[in-house]
Short mmCIF file of C-alpha atoms and ligand atoms in Angstrom, two decimals:
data_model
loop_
_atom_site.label_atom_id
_atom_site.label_comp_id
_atom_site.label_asym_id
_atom_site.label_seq_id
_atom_site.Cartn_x
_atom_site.Cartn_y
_atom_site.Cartn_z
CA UNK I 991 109.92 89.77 34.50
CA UNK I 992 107.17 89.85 31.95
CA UNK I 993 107.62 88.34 28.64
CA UNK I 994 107.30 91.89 26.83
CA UNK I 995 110.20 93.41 28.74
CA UNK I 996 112.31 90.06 28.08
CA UNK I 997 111.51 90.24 24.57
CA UNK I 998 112.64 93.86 24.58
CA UNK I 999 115.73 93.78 26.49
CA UNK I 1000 116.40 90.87 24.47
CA UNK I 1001 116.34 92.82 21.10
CA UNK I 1002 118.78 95.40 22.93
CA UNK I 1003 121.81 92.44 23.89
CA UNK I 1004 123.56 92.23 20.29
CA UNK I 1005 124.57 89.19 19.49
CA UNK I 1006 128.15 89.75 18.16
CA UNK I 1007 129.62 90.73 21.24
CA UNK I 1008 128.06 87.95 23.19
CA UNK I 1009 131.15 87.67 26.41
CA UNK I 1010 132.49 84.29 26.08
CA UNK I 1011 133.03 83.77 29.57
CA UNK I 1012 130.91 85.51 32.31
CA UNK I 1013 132.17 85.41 36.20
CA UNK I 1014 129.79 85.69 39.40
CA UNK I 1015 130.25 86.55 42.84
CA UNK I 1016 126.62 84.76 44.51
CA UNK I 1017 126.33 87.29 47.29
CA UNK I 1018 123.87 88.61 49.47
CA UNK I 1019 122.11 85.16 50.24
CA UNK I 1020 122.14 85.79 53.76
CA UNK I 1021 120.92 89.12 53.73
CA UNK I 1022 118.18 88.18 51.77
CA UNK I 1023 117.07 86.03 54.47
CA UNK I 1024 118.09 88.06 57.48
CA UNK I 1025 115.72 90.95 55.63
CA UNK I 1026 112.86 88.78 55.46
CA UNK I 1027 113.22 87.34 59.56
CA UNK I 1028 114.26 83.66 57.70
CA UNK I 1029 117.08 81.49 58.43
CA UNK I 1030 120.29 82.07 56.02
CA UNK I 1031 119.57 78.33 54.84
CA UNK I 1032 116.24 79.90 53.54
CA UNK I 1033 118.70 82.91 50.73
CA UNK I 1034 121.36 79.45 50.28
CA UNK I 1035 117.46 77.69 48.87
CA UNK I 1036 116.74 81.04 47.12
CA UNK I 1037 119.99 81.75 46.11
CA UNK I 1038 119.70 78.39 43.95
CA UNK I 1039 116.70 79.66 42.31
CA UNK I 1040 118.61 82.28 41.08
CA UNK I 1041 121.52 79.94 39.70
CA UNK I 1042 119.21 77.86 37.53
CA UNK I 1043 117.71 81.13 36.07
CA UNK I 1044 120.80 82.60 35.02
CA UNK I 1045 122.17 79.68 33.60
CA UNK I 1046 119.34 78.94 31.31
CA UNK I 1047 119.38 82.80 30.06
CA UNK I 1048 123.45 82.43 29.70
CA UNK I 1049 122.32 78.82 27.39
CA UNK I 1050 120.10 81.29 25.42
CA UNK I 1051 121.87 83.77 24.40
CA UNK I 1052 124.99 81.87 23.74
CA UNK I 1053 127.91 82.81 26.53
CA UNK I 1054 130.11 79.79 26.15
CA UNK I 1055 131.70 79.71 30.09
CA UNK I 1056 129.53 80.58 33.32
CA UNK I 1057 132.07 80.42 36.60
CA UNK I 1058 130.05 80.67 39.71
CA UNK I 1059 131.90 81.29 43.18
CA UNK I 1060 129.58 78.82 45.34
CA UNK I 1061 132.29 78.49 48.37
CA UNK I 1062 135.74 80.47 49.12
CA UNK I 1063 138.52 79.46 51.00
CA UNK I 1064 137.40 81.56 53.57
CA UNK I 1065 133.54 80.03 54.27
CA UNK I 1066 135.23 77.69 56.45
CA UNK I 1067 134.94 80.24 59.21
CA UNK I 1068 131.35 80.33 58.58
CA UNK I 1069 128.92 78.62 61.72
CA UNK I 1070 129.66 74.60 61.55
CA UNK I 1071 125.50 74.08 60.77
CA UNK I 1072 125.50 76.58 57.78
CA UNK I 1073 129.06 75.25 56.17
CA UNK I 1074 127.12 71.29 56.79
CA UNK I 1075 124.06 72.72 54.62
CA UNK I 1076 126.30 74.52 52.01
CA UNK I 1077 127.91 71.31 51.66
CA UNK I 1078 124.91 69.72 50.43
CA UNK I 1079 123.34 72.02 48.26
CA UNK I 1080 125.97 70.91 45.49
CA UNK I 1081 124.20 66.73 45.66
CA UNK I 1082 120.78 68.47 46.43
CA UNK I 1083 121.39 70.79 42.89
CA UNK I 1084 122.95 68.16 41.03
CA UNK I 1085 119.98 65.69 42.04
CA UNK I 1086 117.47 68.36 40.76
CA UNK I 1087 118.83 69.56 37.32
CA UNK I 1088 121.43 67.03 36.08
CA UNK I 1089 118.45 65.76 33.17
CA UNK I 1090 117.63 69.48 32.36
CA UNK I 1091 121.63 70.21 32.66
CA UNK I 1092 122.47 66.84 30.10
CA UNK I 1093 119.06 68.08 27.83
CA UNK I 1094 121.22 71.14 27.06
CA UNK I 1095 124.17 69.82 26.61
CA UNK I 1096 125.81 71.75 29.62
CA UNK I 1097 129.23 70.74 30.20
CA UNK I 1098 129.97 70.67 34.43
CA UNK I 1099 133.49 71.81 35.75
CA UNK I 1100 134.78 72.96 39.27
CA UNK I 1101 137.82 74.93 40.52
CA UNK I 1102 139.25 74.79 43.44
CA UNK I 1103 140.84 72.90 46.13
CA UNK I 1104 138.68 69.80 45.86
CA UNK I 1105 140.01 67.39 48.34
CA UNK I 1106 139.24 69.25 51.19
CA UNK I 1107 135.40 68.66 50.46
CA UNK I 1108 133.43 66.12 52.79
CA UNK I 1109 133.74 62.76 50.80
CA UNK I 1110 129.70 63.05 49.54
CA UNK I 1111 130.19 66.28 48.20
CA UNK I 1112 133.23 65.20 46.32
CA UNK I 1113 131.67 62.24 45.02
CA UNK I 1114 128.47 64.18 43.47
CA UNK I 1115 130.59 67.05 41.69
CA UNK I 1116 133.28 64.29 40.33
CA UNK I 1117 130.17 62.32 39.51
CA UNK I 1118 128.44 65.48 37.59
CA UNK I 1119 131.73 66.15 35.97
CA UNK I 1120 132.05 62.56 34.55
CA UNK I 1121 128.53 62.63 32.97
CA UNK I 1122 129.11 65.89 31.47
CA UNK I 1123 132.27 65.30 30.39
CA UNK I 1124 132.13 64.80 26.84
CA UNK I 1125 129.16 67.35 26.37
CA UNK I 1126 129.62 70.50 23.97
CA UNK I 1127 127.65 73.29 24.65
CA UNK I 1128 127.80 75.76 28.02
CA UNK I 1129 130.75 75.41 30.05
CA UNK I 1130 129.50 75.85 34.25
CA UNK I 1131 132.79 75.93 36.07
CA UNK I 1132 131.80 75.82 40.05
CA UNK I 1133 134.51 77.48 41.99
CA UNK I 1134 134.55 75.54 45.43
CA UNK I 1135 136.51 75.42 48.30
CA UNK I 1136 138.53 78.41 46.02
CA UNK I 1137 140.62 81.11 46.95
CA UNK I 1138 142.82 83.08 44.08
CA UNK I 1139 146.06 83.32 45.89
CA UNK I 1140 146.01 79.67 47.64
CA UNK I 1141 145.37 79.08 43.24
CA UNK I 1142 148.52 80.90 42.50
CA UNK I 1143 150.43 79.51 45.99
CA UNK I 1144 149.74 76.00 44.38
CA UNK I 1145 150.90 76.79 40.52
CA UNK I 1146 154.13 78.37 42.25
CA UNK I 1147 154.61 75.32 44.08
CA UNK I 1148 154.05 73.03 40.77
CA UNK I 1149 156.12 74.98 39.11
CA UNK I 1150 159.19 75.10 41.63
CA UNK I 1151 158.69 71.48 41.85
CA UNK I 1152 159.46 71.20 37.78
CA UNK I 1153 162.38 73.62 38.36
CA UNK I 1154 163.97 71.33 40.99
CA UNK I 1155 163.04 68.24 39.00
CA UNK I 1156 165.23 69.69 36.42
CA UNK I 1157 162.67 69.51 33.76
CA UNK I 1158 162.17 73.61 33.77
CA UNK I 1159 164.76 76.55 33.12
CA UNK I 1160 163.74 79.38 35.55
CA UNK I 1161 164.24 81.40 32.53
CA UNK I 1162 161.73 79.62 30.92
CA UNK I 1163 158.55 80.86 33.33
CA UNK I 1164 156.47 83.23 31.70
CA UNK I 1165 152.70 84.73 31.94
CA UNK I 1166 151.59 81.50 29.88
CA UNK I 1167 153.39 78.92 31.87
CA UNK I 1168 151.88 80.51 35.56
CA UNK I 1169 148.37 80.29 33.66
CA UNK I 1170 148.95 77.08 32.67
CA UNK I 1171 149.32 75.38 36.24
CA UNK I 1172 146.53 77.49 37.34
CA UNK I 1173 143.04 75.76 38.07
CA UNK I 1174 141.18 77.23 34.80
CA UNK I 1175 143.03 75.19 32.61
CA UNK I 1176 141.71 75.83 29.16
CA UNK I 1177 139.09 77.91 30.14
CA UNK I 1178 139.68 81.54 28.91
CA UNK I 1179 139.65 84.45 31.04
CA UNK I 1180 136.51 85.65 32.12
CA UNK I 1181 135.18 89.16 29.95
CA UNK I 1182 132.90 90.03 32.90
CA UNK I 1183 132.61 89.63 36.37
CA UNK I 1184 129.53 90.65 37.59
CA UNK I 1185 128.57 90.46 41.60
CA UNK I 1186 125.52 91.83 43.54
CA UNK I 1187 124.82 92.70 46.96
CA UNK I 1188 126.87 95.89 47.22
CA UNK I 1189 130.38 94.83 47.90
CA UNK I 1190 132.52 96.63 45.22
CA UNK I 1191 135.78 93.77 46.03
CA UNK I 1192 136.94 91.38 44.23
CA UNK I 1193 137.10 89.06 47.52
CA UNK I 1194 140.33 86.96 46.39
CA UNK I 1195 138.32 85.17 43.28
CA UNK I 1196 140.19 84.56 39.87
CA UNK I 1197 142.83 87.02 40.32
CA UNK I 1198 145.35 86.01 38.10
CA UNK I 1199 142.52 85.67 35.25
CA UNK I 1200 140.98 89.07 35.89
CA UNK I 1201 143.57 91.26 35.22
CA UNK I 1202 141.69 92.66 31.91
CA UNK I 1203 137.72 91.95 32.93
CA UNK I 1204 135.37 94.30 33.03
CA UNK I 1205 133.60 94.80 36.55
CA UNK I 1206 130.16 94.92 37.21
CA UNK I 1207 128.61 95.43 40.55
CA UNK I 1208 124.86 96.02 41.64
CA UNK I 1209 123.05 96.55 45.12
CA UNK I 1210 120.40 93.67 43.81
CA UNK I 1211 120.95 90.79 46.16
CA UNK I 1212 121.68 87.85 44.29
CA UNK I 1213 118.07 85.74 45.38
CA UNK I 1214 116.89 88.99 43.79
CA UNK I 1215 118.85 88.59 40.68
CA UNK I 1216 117.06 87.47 37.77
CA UNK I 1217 117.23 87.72 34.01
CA UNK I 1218 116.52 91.22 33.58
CA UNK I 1219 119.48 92.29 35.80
CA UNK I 1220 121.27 89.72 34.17
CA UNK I 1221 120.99 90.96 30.52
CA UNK I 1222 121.39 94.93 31.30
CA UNK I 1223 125.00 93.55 32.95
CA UNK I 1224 125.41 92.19 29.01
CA UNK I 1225 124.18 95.57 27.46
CA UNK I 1226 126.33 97.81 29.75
CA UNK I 1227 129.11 95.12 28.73
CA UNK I 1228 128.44 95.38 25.08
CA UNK I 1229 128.44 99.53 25.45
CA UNK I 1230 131.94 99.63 27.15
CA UNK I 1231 132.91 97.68 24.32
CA UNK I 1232 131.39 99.69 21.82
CA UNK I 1233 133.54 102.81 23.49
CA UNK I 1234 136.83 101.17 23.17
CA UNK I 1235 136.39 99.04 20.20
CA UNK I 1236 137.90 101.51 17.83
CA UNK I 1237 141.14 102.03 19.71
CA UNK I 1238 141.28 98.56 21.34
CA UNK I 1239 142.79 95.21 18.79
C1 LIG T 1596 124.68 78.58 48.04
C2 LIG T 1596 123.66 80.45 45.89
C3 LIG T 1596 124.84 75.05 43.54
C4 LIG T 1596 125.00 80.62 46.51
C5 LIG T 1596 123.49 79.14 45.16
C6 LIG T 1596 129.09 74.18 48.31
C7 LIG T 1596 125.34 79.90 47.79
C8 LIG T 1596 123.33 77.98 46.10
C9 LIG T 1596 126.05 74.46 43.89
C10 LIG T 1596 126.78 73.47 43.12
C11 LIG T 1596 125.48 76.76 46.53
C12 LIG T 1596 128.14 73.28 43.31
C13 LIG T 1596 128.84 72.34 42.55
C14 LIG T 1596 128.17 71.60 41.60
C15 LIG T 1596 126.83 71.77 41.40
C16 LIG T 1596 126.14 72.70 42.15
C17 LIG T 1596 126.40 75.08 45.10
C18 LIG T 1596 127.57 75.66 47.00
C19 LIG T 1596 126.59 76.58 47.34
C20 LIG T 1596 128.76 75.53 47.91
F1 LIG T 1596 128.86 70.71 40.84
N1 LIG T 1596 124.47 75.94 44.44
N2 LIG T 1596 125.40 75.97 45.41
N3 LIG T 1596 127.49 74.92 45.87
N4 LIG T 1596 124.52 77.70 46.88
#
């Protein structure tokens, strides 16, 4: 995008309503690829591209949480060779932008079931989350190895556990204390979700946390995806806000 039209668009994002938390679905990688006559590896390489753009846009203009779905539950079923190269792209990022990352103060977190990651990928994201750890600024949650009802499966499980341990009253479990034994933690629920590539699902991410987000979908696949789309999702956002800010609070 040219500076001008950055500068422009930028003028039209107001920076009151800023969404705290901002989720996205990364899709369309392979297509990308497949449209061009290139290997899927080639959108994964693109695809990362993308990532690094968005977050540094998300840094400028203040959004406090970025959650990016990098790998569901169900991308095990994916080929054996493309599931071995996802599995590095997480030490191969890492390796890349960790300075430029710890330069802005970025603060690295994951979701998800973790253990079932190959022992190198574990040891890079634990070793990212470490470093980060006691940074201040943007929050990037990675959602890996994730799947929103094996999330709420697991909390039900914690909590039953509590229940038979005696140290919970059944009558006790409410909305806070499910979202409380759910991976997020403390981080809020996300204001938008936004996913390209043309799938208008939710595909089993953050349910519980999503109840109340607005959706935003676009055809643009997400190597495609760049700050311009990135800020319109914002404005459009900020507008739907606009519309029910008088009745909503
Ligand atoms: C492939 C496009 C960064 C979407 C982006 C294992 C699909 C590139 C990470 C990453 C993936 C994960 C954790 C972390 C740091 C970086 C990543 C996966 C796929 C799945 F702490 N990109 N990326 N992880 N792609």
């Amino acid at each position: 995008m040219s500076k001008k039209k950055e500068e422009e668009l930028l003028k039209l994002v107001s920076e009151e309503e800023i969404p705290v938390h901002v989720a996205v679905i990364m899709d369309g990688n392979g297509r990308w690829a497949k449209n061009r006559g290139w290997p899927r590896i080639a959108g994964h390489k693109a695809g990362m591209d993308t990532l690094r753009e968005i977050i540094s846009c998300a840094d400028e203009i203040g959004i406090k949480v970025m959650t990016f779905f990098a790998f569901s539950t169900e991308n095990w079923k994916r080929p054996s060779w493309e599931v071995k190269y996802l599995m590095k792209l997480p030490e191969e990022y890492l390796q890349k932008e960790l300075n430029t990352l710890m330069e802005k103060n970025v603060v690295i977190k994951a979701i998800g079931d973790l253990s079932r990651l190959p022992r190198r990928t574990l040891k890079a994201v634990n070793d990212a989350l470490h470093n980060t750890k006691d940074n201040t600024g943007l929050v990037i949650n990675f959602a890996l190895n994730y799947g929103g009802r094996a999330e709420i499966v697991d909390a039900v499980r914690q909590i039953s556990q509590k229940v038979a341990a005696g140290k919970l009253e059944p009558d006790d479990i409410d909305a806070q204390v499910l979202a409380d034994h759910l991976y997020t933690g403390d981080i809020p629920d996300p204001d938008l979700l936004i996913r390209p590539s043309g799938e208008l699902r939710i595909s089993n991410f953050l349910l519980w946390q999503m109840a109340y987000t607005e959706l935003w979908f676009t055809r643009i696949l997400w190597p495609d995806f760049n700050r311009e789309h990135f800020l319109r999702a914002i404005m459009d956002y900020q507008r739907r806000e606009r519309r029910f800010g008088g009745i909503k609070k």
